[in-house]
Short mmCIF file of C-alpha atoms in Angstrom, two decimals:
data_model
loop_
_atom_site.label_atom_id
_atom_site.label_comp_id
_atom_site.label_asym_id
_atom_site.label_seq_id
_atom_site.Cartn_x
_atom_site.Cartn_y
_atom_site.Cartn_z
CA MET A 4 50.94 -83.74 -61.64
CA PHE A 5 49.87 -80.13 -62.38
CA THR A 6 48.37 -79.88 -58.95
CA ASP A 7 51.61 -81.03 -57.35
CA LEU A 8 53.69 -78.47 -59.24
CA HIS A 9 51.24 -75.57 -59.16
CA PRO A 10 48.96 -75.82 -56.13
CA SER A 11 45.47 -74.70 -56.92
CA GLY A 12 42.02 -75.22 -55.49
CA ALA A 13 42.00 -77.42 -52.38
CA ALA A 14 45.75 -77.97 -52.59
CA ARG A 15 46.43 -74.22 -52.66
CA THR A 16 44.04 -73.70 -49.73
CA ALA A 17 45.79 -76.34 -47.64
CA HIS A 18 49.14 -74.78 -48.42
CA THR A 19 47.82 -71.33 -47.38
CA LYS A 20 46.45 -72.68 -44.11
CA ARG A 21 49.76 -74.35 -43.28
CA THR A 22 51.62 -71.10 -44.01
CA ALA A 23 49.22 -69.08 -41.83
CA ARG A 24 49.56 -71.57 -38.98
CA THR A 25 53.34 -71.43 -39.27
CA LYS A 26 53.32 -67.61 -39.15
CA ARG A 27 50.94 -67.55 -36.17
CA THR A 28 53.09 -70.09 -34.35
CA ALA A 29 56.20 -68.01 -35.01
CA ARG A 30 54.48 -64.82 -33.83
CA THR A 31 53.20 -66.59 -30.71
CA LYS A 32 56.69 -67.84 -29.90
CA ARG A 33 58.21 -64.39 -30.44
CA THR A 34 55.54 -62.77 -28.24
CA ALA A 35 56.04 -65.36 -25.51
CA ARG A 36 59.81 -64.85 -25.63
CA SER A 37 59.35 -61.05 -25.42
CA LYS A 38 57.00 -61.34 -22.45
CA ARG A 39 59.35 -63.75 -20.67
CA THR A 40 62.25 -61.39 -21.32
CA ALA A 41 60.29 -58.36 -20.02
CA ARG A 42 59.18 -60.29 -16.92
CA THR A 43 62.73 -61.43 -16.33
CA LYS A 44 64.04 -57.86 -16.55
CA ARG A 45 61.35 -56.55 -14.21
CA THR A 46 62.01 -59.38 -11.78
CA ALA A 47 65.73 -58.71 -11.96
CA ARG A 48 65.25 -55.01 -11.25
CA ALA A 49 62.88 -55.70 -8.36
CA GLY A 50 65.24 -58.34 -7.02
CA ALA A 51 68.19 -56.00 -7.24
CA ARG A 52 66.30 -53.30 -5.34
CA THR A 53 65.10 -55.77 -2.73
CA ARG A 54 68.63 -57.10 -2.26
CA ALA A 55 69.97 -53.56 -1.99
CA ILE A 56 67.40 -52.61 0.65
CA ALA A 57 68.06 -55.82 2.58
CA LEU A 58 71.80 -55.17 2.42
CA GLY A 59 71.32 -51.58 3.54
CA SER A 60 69.16 -52.64 6.47
CA ALA A 61 71.74 -55.21 7.52
CA LEU A 62 74.54 -52.67 7.29
CA LEU A 63 72.59 -50.15 9.32
CA ALA A 64 71.82 -52.79 11.94
CA LEU A 65 75.54 -53.51 12.20
CA GLY A 66 76.32 -49.82 12.57
CA GLY A 67 78.24 -49.50 9.32
CA GLY A 68 77.74 -49.00 5.62
CA THR A 69 75.49 -45.97 6.07
CA ALA A 70 76.96 -44.19 3.07
CA ALA A 71 76.33 -47.25 0.86
CA TRP A 72 72.74 -47.53 2.08
CA PHE A 73 71.91 -43.95 1.15
CA THR A 74 72.95 -44.54 -2.46
CA VAL A 75 69.99 -46.92 -2.94
CA PRO A 76 67.51 -45.12 -5.24
CA TYR A 77 64.07 -44.17 -3.95
CA GLY A 78 60.98 -46.03 -5.02
CA THR A 79 57.73 -44.08 -5.24
CA THR A 80 54.43 -45.06 -3.64
CA HIS A 81 51.26 -43.13 -4.49
CA TYR A 82 48.23 -43.07 -2.21
CA HIS A 83 44.85 -41.72 -3.29
CA PRO A 84 42.70 -41.68 -0.15
CA THR A 85 38.99 -40.93 0.00
CA TYR A 86 38.11 -37.89 2.09
CA ALA A 87 35.07 -37.20 4.24
CA VAL A 88 35.25 -33.43 3.66
CA ARG A 89 36.14 -31.11 0.81
CA LEU A 90 38.88 -28.50 1.14
CA ASP A 91 38.98 -27.32 -2.45
CA THR A 92 37.42 -23.87 -1.95
CA PRO A 93 38.21 -21.10 0.54
CA GLU A 94 34.74 -21.53 2.06
CA PHE A 95 35.06 -25.30 2.59
CA ALA A 96 38.65 -25.05 3.87
CA SER A 97 37.75 -22.19 6.23
CA GLY A 98 34.83 -24.14 7.65
CA TRP A 99 37.12 -27.09 8.42
CA ALA A 100 40.31 -25.36 9.60
CA ASP A 101 41.29 -24.03 13.00
CA ASP A 102 43.60 -21.55 11.32
CA VAL A 103 43.85 -19.91 7.92
CA PHE A 104 46.93 -17.76 7.43
CA ILE A 105 49.48 -16.43 5.00
CA GLY A 106 52.95 -17.73 5.79
CA LYS A 107 56.42 -17.97 4.32
CA VAL A 108 58.20 -21.33 4.45
CA THR A 109 61.61 -20.66 5.98
CA ALA A 110 62.94 -24.21 6.44
CA ARG A 111 62.23 -27.87 5.80
CA GLU A 112 62.79 -29.49 9.17
CA GLY A 113 62.32 -33.24 8.73
CA LEU A 114 59.75 -36.00 9.11
CA ARG A 115 57.23 -37.15 11.67
CA ARG A 116 55.20 -40.34 11.82
CA THR A 117 51.72 -40.90 13.20
CA ASN A 118 49.16 -43.71 13.49
CA GLY A 119 51.75 -46.29 14.47
CA ASP A 120 54.18 -45.19 11.74
CA ARG A 121 51.54 -45.73 9.05
CA LEU A 122 51.35 -42.02 8.15
CA LEU A 123 54.38 -39.99 7.09
CA TRP A 124 54.47 -36.20 7.30
CA THR A 125 57.06 -33.69 6.10
CA THR A 126 57.54 -30.83 8.54
CA TYR A 127 58.33 -27.20 7.75
CA ARG A 128 59.00 -24.06 9.74
CA VAL A 129 56.64 -21.32 8.58
CA GLU A 130 56.72 -17.63 9.47
CA VAL A 131 53.17 -16.29 9.81
CA ARG A 132 52.74 -13.08 7.81
CA LYS A 133 49.00 -12.56 8.23
CA THR A 134 46.34 -14.40 10.23
CA LEU A 135 42.98 -14.72 8.46
CA LYS A 136 41.37 -17.08 10.98
CA GLY A 137 42.39 -18.44 14.38
CA GLU A 138 45.13 -17.45 16.81
CA VAL A 139 48.22 -18.60 14.92
CA SER A 140 51.16 -16.18 15.05
CA GLY A 141 54.94 -15.96 14.94
CA SER A 142 56.78 -19.01 13.62
CA VAL A 143 55.06 -22.40 13.64
CA ARG A 144 55.67 -25.92 12.42
CA VAL A 145 53.46 -27.11 9.59
CA ALA A 146 53.21 -30.82 8.77
CA GLN A 147 52.17 -31.86 5.27
CA GLU A 148 51.21 -35.45 4.38
CA GLY A 149 53.78 -37.47 2.44
CA GLY A 150 57.52 -37.11 1.92
CA ASP A 151 60.80 -38.97 1.41
CA ASP A 152 61.36 -41.83 3.85
CA PRO A 153 65.15 -42.33 4.13
CA LEU A 154 64.84 -45.56 6.14
CA ARG A 155 62.58 -47.38 3.70
CA ARG A 156 63.98 -45.52 0.66
CA GLN A 157 60.46 -44.64 -0.43
CA ARG A 158 58.97 -41.39 -1.72
CA ILE A 159 55.42 -41.28 -0.32
CA VAL A 160 53.04 -39.20 -2.43
CA VAL A 161 49.58 -38.70 -0.91
CA GLY A 162 46.84 -37.17 -3.05
CA GLU A 163 47.64 -34.43 -5.55
CA ALA A 164 48.69 -31.53 -3.32
CA PRO A 165 52.11 -30.07 -4.26
CA ALA A 166 54.82 -30.09 -1.61
CA LEU A 167 55.69 -26.82 0.09
CA GLU A 168 58.88 -25.11 -1.09
CA VAL A 169 61.30 -23.22 1.11
CA GLY A 170 61.30 -19.50 0.37
CA ARG A 171 57.76 -19.34 -1.01
CA THR A 172 54.69 -17.75 0.55
CA TYR A 173 51.35 -19.56 0.77
CA VAL A 174 47.81 -19.38 2.05
CA LEU A 175 47.54 -22.33 4.43
CA ALA A 176 44.48 -23.87 6.08
CA THR A 177 45.46 -26.12 8.98
CA ARG A 178 44.27 -27.81 12.13
CA LEU A 179 46.30 -27.66 15.31
CA ALA A 180 47.26 -31.06 16.70
CA PRO A 181 47.57 -31.55 20.48
CA ASP A 182 51.35 -31.94 20.15
CA GLY A 183 51.70 -28.46 18.63
CA TRP A 184 51.84 -29.19 14.89
CA HIS A 185 49.70 -27.37 12.36
CA THR A 186 48.63 -30.17 10.01
CA ALA A 187 47.78 -29.68 6.34
CA PRO A 188 46.07 -32.78 4.90
CA SER A 189 46.71 -33.96 1.37
CA ASN A 190 43.33 -32.82 0.03
CA PHE A 191 44.22 -29.20 0.78
CA HIS A 192 46.25 -27.52 -1.95
CA PRO A 193 48.41 -24.71 -0.54
CA VAL A 194 47.85 -21.49 -2.47
CA ASP A 195 51.19 -20.13 -3.69
CA LEU A 196 51.26 -16.33 -3.40
CA SER A 197 54.87 -15.92 -4.51
CA PRO A 198 55.45 -13.89 -7.68
CA ALA A 199 55.65 -15.91 -10.87
CA GLU A 200 58.92 -16.08 -12.82
CA GLY A 201 57.64 -13.45 -15.22
CA GLY A 202 57.26 -10.99 -12.36
CA SER A 203 53.46 -10.94 -12.09
CA ASP A 204 52.01 -11.30 -8.61
CA SER A 205 48.46 -12.56 -8.06
CA GLY A 206 49.04 -12.82 -4.30
CA THR A 207 46.95 -9.75 -3.45
CA ASP A 208 43.94 -11.03 -5.42
CA MET A 209 44.11 -14.52 -3.91
CA SER A 210 44.50 -13.24 -0.35
CA THR A 211 41.35 -11.16 -0.89
CA VAL A 212 39.50 -14.24 -2.14
CA TRP A 213 40.54 -16.11 1.00
CA GLU A 214 39.52 -13.24 3.27
CA LYS A 215 36.04 -13.46 1.74
CA GLY A 216 36.05 -17.26 2.16
CA VAL A 217 36.95 -16.94 5.84
CA ALA A 218 34.11 -14.46 6.28
CA HIS A 219 31.64 -16.97 4.79
CA PRO A 220 32.79 -20.48 5.87
CA THR A 221 30.84 -23.52 4.72
CA ALA A 222 30.12 -26.22 7.30
CA GLN A 223 30.17 -29.84 6.15
CA ARG A 224 28.17 -32.69 7.59
CA HIS A 225 31.06 -35.09 8.15
CA THR A 226 33.50 -32.61 9.69
CA ARG A 227 34.85 -33.94 12.99
CA PRO A 228 35.54 -31.61 15.93
CA SER A 229 39.15 -30.45 16.09
CA ALA A 230 41.46 -30.54 19.09
CA VAL A 231 41.09 -26.77 19.39
CA SER A 232 37.30 -26.91 19.42
CA ARG A 233 37.38 -29.62 22.13
CA ALA A 234 40.06 -27.99 24.29
CA LYS A 235 39.11 -26.33 27.56
CA ASP A 236 41.95 -23.86 27.02
CA PRO A 237 42.74 -23.50 23.29
CA SER A 238 45.30 -20.79 24.02
CA ALA A 239 47.48 -23.44 25.71
CA LEU A 240 47.62 -25.36 22.44
CA TYR A 241 48.70 -22.24 20.55
CA THR A 242 51.35 -21.49 23.15
CA ARG A 243 52.74 -25.01 22.66
CA ALA A 244 52.70 -24.54 18.88
CA HIS A 245 54.51 -21.21 18.93
CA ILE A 246 58.24 -21.55 18.26
CA GLY A 247 59.40 -17.97 17.94
#
């Protein structure tokens, strides 16, 4: 009778085990419910976005609803490609590039697609201020990997290079494509020479560093020949690239 009223020994142990099992079962149920709820919310959000994109595509195909389509929020896709060459020093970048120059970004022009629409590039108009290597001059179009795709409502981020900003001045290392675009791949980080907000300007020092790098370029084993190096008349490519 004492054991029934005041569990002790084996009786107390059995009671403890039942209590522990009950608590574990309750925790398991709560965790399962939380996971199901989280999955449901994620699925609902994904479904809502998918439905919105499908609706936008249908409206565009019908020639109407364009304003509604462009209210669909952007998703973001990050790509981290593996590169055959390094462009992280002035010497490496100068050994790879057709042109190294200091230029001011005067306008963001739009987008271009290559490789069967698999690669997206954002294009800028750049005014060349100083040529460190190559024949680039005047105003040119520079294409940088990645950008905002308004048709797919996706922000494509390739590598870690920051996007160019209109009004700022950079050191750029590019290759000239046959169609007249100066391309800056995502493993090249443009060097911002614009004064900092505090008023200090390291542009002079960095341009000197790049002048030294251009004077001592480093060749890399896996560097492929550029369109300029293969062209019978490279000047024709530069004439095509020149826009003012």
